[in-house]
Short mmCIF file of N, CA, C and O in Angstrom, two decimals:
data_model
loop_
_atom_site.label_atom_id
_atom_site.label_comp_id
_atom_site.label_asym_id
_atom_site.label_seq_id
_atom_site.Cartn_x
_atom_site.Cartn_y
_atom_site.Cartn_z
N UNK A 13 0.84 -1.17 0.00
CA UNK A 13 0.00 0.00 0.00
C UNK A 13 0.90 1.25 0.00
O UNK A 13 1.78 1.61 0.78
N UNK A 14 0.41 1.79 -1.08
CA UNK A 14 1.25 3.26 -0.99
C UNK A 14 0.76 4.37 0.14
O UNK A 14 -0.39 4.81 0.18
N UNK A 15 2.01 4.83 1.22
CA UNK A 15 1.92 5.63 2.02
C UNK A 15 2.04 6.84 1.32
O UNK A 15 1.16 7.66 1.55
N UNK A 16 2.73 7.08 0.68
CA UNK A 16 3.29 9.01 0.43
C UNK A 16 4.14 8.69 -0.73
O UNK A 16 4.84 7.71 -0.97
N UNK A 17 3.92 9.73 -1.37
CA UNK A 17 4.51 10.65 -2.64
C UNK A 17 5.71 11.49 -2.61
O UNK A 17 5.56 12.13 -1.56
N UNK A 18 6.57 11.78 -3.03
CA UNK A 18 7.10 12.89 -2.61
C UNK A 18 7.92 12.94 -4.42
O UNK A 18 8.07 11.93 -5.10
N UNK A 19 8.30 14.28 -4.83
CA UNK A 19 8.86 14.27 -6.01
C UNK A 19 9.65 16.13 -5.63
O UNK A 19 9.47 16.88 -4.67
N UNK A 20 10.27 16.24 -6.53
CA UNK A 20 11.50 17.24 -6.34
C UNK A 20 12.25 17.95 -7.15
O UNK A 20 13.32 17.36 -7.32
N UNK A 21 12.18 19.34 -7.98
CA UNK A 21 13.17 19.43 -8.50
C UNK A 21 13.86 20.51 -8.46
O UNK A 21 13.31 21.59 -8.22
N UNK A 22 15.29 20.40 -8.70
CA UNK A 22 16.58 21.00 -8.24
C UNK A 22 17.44 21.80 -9.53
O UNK A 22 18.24 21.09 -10.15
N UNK A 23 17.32 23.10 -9.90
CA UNK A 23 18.04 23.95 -10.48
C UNK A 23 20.13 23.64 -10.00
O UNK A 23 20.83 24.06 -9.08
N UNK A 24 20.31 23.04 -10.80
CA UNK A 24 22.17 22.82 -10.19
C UNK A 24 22.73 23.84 -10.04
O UNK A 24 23.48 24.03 -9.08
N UNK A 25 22.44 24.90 -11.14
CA UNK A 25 23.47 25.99 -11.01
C UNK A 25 23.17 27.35 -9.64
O UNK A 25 23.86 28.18 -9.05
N UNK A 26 21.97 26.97 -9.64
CA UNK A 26 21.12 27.62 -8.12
C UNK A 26 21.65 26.83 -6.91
O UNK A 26 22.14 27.53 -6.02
N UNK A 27 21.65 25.61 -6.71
CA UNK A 27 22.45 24.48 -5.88
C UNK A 27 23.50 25.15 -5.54
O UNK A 27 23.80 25.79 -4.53
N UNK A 28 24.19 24.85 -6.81
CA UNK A 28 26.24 25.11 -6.29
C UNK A 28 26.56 26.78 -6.13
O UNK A 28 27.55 27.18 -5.52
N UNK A 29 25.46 27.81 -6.83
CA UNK A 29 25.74 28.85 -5.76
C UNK A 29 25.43 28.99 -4.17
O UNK A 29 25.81 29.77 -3.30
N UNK A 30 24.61 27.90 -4.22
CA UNK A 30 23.85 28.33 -2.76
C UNK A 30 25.50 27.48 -1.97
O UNK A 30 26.25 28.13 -1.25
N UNK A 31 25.69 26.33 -2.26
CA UNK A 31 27.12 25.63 -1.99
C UNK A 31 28.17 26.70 -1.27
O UNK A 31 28.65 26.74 -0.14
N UNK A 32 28.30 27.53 -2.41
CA UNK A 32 29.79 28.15 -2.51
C UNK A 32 29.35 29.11 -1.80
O UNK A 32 30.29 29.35 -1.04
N UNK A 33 28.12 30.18 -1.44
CA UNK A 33 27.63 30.86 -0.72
C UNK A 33 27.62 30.41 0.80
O UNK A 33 27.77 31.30 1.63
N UNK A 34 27.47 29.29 1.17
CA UNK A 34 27.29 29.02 2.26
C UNK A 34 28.34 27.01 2.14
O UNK A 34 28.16 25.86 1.75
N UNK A 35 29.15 27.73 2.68
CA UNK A 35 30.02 26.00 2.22
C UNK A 35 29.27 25.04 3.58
O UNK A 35 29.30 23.83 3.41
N UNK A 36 28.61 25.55 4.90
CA UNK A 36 28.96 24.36 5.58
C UNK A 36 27.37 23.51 4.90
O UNK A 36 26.75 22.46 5.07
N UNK A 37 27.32 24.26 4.42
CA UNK A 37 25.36 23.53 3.73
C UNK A 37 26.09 21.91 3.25
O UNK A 37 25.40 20.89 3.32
N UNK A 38 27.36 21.88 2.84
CA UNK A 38 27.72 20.23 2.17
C UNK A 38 27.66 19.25 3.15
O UNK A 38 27.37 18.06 3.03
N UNK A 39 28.14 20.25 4.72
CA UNK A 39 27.85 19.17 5.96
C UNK A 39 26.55 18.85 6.52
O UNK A 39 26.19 17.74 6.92
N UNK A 40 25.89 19.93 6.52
CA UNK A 40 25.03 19.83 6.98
C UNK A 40 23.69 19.17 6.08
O UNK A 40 22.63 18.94 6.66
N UNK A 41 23.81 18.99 5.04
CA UNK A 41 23.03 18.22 4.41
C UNK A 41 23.33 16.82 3.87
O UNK A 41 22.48 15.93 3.80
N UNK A 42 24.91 16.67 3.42
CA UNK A 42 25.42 15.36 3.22
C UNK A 42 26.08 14.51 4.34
O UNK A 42 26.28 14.97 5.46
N UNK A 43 26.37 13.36 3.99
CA UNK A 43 26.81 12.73 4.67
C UNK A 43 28.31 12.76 4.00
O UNK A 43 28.57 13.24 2.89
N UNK A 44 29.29 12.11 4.95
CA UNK A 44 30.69 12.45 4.42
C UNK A 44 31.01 12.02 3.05
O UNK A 44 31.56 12.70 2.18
N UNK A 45 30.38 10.11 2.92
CA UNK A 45 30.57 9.48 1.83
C UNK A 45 29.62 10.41 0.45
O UNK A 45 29.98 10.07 -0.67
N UNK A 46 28.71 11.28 0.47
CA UNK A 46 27.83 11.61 -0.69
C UNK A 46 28.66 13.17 -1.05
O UNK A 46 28.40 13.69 -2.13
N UNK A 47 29.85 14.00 0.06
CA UNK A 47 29.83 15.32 0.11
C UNK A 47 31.47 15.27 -1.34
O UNK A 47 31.93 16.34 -1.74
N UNK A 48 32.10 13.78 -1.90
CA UNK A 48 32.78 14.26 -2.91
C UNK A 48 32.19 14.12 -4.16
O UNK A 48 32.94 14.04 -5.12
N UNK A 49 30.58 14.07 -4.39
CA UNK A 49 30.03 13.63 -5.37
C UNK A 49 29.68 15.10 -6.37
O UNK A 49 29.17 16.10 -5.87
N UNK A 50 29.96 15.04 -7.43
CA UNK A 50 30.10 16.55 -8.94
C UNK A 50 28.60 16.77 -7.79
O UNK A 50 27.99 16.07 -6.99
N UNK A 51 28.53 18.48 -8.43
CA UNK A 51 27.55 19.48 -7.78
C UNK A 51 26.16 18.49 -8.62
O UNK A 51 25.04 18.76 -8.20
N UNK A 52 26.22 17.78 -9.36
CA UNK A 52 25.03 17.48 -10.23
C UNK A 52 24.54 16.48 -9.97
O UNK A 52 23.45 16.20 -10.45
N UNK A 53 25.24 15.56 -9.06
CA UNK A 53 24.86 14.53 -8.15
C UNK A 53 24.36 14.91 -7.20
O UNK A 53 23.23 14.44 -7.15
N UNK A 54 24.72 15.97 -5.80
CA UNK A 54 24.54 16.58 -4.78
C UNK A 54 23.30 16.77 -4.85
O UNK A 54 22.50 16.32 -4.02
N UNK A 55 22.89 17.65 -6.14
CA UNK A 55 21.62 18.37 -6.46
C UNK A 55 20.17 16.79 -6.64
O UNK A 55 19.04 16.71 -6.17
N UNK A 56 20.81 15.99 -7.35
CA UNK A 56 20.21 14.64 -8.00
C UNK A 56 19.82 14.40 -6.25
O UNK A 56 18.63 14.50 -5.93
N UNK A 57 20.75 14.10 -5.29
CA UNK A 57 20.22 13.68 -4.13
C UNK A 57 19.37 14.36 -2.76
O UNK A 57 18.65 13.84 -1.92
N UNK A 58 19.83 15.83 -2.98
CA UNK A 58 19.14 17.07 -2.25
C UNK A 58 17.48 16.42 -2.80
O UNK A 58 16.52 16.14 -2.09
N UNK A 59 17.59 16.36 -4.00
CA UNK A 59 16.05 16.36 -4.52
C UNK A 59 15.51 15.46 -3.79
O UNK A 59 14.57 15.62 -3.01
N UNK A 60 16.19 14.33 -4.07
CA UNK A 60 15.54 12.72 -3.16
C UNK A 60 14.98 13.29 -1.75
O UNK A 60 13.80 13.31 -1.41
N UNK A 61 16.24 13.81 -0.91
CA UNK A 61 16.12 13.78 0.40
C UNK A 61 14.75 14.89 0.42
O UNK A 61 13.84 14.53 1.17
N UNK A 62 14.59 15.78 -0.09
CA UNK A 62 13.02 16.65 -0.27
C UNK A 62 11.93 15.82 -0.32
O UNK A 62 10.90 15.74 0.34
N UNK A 63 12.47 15.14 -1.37
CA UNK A 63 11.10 14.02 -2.28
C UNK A 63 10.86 13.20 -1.09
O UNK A 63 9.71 13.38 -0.70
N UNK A 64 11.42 12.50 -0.48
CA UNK A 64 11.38 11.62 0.97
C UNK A 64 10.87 12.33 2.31
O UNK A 64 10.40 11.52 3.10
N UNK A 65 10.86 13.58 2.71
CA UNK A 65 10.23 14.38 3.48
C UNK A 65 9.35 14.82 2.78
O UNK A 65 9.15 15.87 3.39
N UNK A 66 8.41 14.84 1.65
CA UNK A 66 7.70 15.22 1.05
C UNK A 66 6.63 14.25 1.21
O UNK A 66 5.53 14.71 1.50
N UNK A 67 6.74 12.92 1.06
CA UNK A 67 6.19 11.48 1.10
C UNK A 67 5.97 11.49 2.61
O UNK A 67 4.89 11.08 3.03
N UNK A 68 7.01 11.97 3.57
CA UNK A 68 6.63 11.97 4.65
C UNK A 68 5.64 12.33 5.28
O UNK A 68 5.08 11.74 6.21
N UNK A 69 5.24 13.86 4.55
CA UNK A 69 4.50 14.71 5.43
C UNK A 69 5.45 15.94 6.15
O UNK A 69 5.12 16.73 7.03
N UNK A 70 7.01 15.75 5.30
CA UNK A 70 7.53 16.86 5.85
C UNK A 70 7.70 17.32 7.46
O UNK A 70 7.52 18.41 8.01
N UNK A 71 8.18 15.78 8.05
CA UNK A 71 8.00 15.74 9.50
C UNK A 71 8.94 17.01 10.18
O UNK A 71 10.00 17.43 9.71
N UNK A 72 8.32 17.44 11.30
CA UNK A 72 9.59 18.73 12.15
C UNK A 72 10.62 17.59 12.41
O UNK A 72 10.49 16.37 12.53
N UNK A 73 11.83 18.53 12.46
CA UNK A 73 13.09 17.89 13.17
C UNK A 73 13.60 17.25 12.57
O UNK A 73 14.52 16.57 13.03
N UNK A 74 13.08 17.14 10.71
CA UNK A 74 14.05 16.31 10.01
C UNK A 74 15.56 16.56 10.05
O UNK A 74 15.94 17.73 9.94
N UNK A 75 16.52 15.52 10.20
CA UNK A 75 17.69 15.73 10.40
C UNK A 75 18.41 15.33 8.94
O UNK A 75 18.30 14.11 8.79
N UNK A 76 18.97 15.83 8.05
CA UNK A 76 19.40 15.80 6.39
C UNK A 76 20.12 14.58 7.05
O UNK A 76 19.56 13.52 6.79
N UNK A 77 21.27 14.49 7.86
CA UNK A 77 22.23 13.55 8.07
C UNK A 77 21.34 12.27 8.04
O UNK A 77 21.88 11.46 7.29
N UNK A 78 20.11 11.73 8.60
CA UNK A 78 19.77 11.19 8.54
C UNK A 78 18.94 10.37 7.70
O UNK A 78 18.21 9.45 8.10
N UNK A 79 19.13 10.83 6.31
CA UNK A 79 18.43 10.67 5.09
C UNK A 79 19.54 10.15 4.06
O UNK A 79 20.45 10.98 3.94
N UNK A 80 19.68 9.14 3.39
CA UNK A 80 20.91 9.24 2.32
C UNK A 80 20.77 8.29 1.54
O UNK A 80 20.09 7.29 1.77
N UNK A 81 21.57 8.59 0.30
CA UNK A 81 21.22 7.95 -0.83
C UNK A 81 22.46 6.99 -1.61
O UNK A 81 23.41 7.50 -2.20
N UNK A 82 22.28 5.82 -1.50
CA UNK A 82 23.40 4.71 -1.85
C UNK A 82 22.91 4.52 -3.08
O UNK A 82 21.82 4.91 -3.50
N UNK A 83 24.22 3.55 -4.01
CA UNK A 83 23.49 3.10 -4.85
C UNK A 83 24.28 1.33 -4.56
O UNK A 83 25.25 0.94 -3.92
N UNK A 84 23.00 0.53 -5.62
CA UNK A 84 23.60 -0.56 -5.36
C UNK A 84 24.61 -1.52 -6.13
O UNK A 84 25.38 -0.84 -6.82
N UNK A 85 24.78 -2.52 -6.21
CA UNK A 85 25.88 -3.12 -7.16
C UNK A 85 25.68 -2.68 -9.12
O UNK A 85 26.50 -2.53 -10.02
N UNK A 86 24.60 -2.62 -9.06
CA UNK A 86 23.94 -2.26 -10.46
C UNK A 86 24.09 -0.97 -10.92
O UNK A 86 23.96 -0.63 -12.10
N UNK A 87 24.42 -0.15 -9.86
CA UNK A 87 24.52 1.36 -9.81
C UNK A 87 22.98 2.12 -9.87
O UNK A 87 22.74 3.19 -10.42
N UNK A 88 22.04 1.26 -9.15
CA UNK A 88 20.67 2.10 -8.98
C UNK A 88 20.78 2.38 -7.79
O UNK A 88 21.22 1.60 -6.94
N UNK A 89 20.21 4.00 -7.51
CA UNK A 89 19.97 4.66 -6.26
C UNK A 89 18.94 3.59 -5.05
O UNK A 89 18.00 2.90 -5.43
N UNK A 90 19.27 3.66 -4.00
CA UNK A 90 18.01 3.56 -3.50
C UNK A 90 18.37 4.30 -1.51
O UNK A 90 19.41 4.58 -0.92
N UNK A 91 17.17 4.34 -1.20
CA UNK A 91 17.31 4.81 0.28
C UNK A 91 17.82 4.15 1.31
O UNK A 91 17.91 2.93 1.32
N UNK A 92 18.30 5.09 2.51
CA UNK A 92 18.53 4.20 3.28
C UNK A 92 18.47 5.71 4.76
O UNK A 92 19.05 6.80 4.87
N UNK A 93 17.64 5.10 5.45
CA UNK A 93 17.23 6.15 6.90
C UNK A 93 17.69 5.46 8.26
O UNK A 93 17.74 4.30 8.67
N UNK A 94 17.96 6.54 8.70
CA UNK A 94 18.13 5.72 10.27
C UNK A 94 17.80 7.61 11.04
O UNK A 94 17.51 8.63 10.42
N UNK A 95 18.02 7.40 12.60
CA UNK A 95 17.70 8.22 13.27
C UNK A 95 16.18 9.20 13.12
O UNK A 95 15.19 8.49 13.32
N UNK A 96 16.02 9.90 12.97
CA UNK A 96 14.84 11.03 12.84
C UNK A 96 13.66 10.88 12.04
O UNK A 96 12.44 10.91 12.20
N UNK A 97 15.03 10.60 10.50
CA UNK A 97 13.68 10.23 9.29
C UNK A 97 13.38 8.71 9.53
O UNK A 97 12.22 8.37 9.28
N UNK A 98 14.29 7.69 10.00
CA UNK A 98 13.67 6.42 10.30
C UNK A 98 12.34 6.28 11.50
O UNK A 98 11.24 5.74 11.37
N UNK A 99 12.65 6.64 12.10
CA UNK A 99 11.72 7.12 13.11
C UNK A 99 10.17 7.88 12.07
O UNK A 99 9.29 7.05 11.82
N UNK A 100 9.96 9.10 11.64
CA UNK A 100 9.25 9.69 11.22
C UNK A 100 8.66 8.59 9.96
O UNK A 100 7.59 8.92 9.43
N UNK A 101 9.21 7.53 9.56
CA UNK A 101 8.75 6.43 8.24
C UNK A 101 8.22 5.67 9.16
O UNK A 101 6.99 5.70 9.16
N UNK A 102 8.70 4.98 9.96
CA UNK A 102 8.09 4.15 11.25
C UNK A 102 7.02 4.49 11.76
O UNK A 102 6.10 3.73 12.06
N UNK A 103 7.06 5.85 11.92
CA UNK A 103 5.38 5.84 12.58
C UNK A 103 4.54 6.17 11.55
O UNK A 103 3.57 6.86 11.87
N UNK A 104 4.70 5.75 9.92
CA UNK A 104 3.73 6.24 9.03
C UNK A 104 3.89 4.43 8.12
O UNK A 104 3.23 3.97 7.19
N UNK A 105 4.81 3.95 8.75
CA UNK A 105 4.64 2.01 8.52
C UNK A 105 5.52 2.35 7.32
O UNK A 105 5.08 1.70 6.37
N UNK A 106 6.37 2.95 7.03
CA UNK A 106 7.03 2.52 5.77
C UNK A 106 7.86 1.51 5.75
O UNK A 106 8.60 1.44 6.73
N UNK A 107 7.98 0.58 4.80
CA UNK A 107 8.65 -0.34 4.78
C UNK A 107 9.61 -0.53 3.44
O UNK A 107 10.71 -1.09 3.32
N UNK A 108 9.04 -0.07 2.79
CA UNK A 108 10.11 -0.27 1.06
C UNK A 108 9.94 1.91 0.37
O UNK A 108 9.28 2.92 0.62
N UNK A 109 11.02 1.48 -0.49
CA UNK A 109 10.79 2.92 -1.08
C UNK A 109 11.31 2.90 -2.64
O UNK A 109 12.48 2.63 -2.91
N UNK A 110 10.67 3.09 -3.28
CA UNK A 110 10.96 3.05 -4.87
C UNK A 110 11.34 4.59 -5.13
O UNK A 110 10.66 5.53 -4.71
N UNK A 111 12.56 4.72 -5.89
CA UNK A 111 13.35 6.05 -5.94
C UNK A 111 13.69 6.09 -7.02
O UNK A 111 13.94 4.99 -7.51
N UNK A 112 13.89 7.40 -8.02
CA UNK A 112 13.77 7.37 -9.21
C UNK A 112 14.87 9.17 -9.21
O UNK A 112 14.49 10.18 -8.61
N UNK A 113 15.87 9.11 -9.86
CA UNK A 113 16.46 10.28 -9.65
C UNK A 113 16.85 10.81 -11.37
O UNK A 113 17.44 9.96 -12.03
N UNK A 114 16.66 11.64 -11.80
CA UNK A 114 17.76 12.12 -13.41
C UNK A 114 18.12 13.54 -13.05
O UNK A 114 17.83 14.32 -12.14
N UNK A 115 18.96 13.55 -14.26
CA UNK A 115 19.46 15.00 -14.55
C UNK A 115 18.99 15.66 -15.96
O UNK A 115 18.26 14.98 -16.68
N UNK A 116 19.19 16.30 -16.16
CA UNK A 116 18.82 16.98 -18.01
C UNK A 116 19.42 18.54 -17.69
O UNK A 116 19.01 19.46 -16.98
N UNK A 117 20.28 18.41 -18.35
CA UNK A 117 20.89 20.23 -18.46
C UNK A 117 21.06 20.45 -17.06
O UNK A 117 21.45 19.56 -16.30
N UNK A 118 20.74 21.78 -16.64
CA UNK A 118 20.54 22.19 -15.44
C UNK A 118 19.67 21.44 -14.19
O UNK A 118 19.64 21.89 -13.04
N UNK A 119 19.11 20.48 -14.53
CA UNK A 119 17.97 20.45 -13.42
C UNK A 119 18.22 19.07 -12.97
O UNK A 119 18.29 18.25 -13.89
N UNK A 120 18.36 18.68 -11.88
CA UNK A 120 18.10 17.69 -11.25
C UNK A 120 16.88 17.18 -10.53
O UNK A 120 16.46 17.89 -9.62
N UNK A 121 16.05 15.74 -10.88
CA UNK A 121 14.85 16.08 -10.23
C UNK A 121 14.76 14.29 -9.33
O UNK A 121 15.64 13.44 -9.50
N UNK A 122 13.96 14.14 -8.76
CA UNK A 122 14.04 12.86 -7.92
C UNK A 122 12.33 12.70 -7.39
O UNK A 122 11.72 13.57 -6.77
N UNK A 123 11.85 11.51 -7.79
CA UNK A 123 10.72 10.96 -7.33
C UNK A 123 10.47 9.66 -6.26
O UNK A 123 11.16 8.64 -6.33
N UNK A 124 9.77 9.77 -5.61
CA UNK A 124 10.08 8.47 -4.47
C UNK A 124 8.59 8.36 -3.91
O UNK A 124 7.78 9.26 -3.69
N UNK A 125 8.47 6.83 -3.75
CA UNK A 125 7.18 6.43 -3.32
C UNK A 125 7.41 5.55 -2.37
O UNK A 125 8.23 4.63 -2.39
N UNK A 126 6.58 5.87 -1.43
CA UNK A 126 7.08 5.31 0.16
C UNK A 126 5.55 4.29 -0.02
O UNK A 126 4.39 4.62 -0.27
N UNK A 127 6.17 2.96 0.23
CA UNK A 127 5.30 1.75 0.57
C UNK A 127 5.54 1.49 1.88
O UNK A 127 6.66 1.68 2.36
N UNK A 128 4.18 0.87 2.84
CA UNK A 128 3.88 0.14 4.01
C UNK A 128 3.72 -1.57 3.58
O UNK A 128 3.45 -2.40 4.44
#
């Protein structure tokens, strides 16, 4: 059963000024392993982590650190939560999450559907 929706999209070149404007935004939103990834990835996963608090319900106290985006042997994205946002999926029964991320020119965008 589908819990939540969430979808996202991300201007790069708006991204990596906001980056270079404010550098600690790479900590405070990535995790160490996602913060050497090109600005066009960053942006590809900012979106997710929106799109995933979006599906949520946009819970208070989301913590970015606690949101992140692996990929697997195949090289497809998929989620992985612990602390705040695990918690905030838990009390809405999520159990699986189908994640869908591209790029085109400037824009990075990311869709995700949170199943119970």
């Amino acid at each position: 059963m589908i819990v939540g929706i969430g979808v996202d999209v991300v201007q790069v070149s708006r991204f990596r000024a906001q980056l270079q404007r404010t550098p600690a935004l790479l900590e405070r939103l990535f995790v160490p392993e996602e913060r050497a990834l090109h600005v066009r990835s960053l942006a590809a996963r900012f979106a997710a982590k929106e799109a995933i608090a979006k599906a949520l319900g946009a819970p208070a106290g989301m913590n970015w650190q606690h949101c992140r985006i692996e990929k697997d042997e195949a090289g497809d994205p998929y989620v992985v939560l612990d602390g705040s946002v695990a918690e905030a999926a838990a009390k809405k029964g999520v159990v699986h999450w189908h994640l869908s991320m591209s790029h085109d020119g400037d824009l990075a965008t990311a869709m995700v559907v949170a199943e119970r």
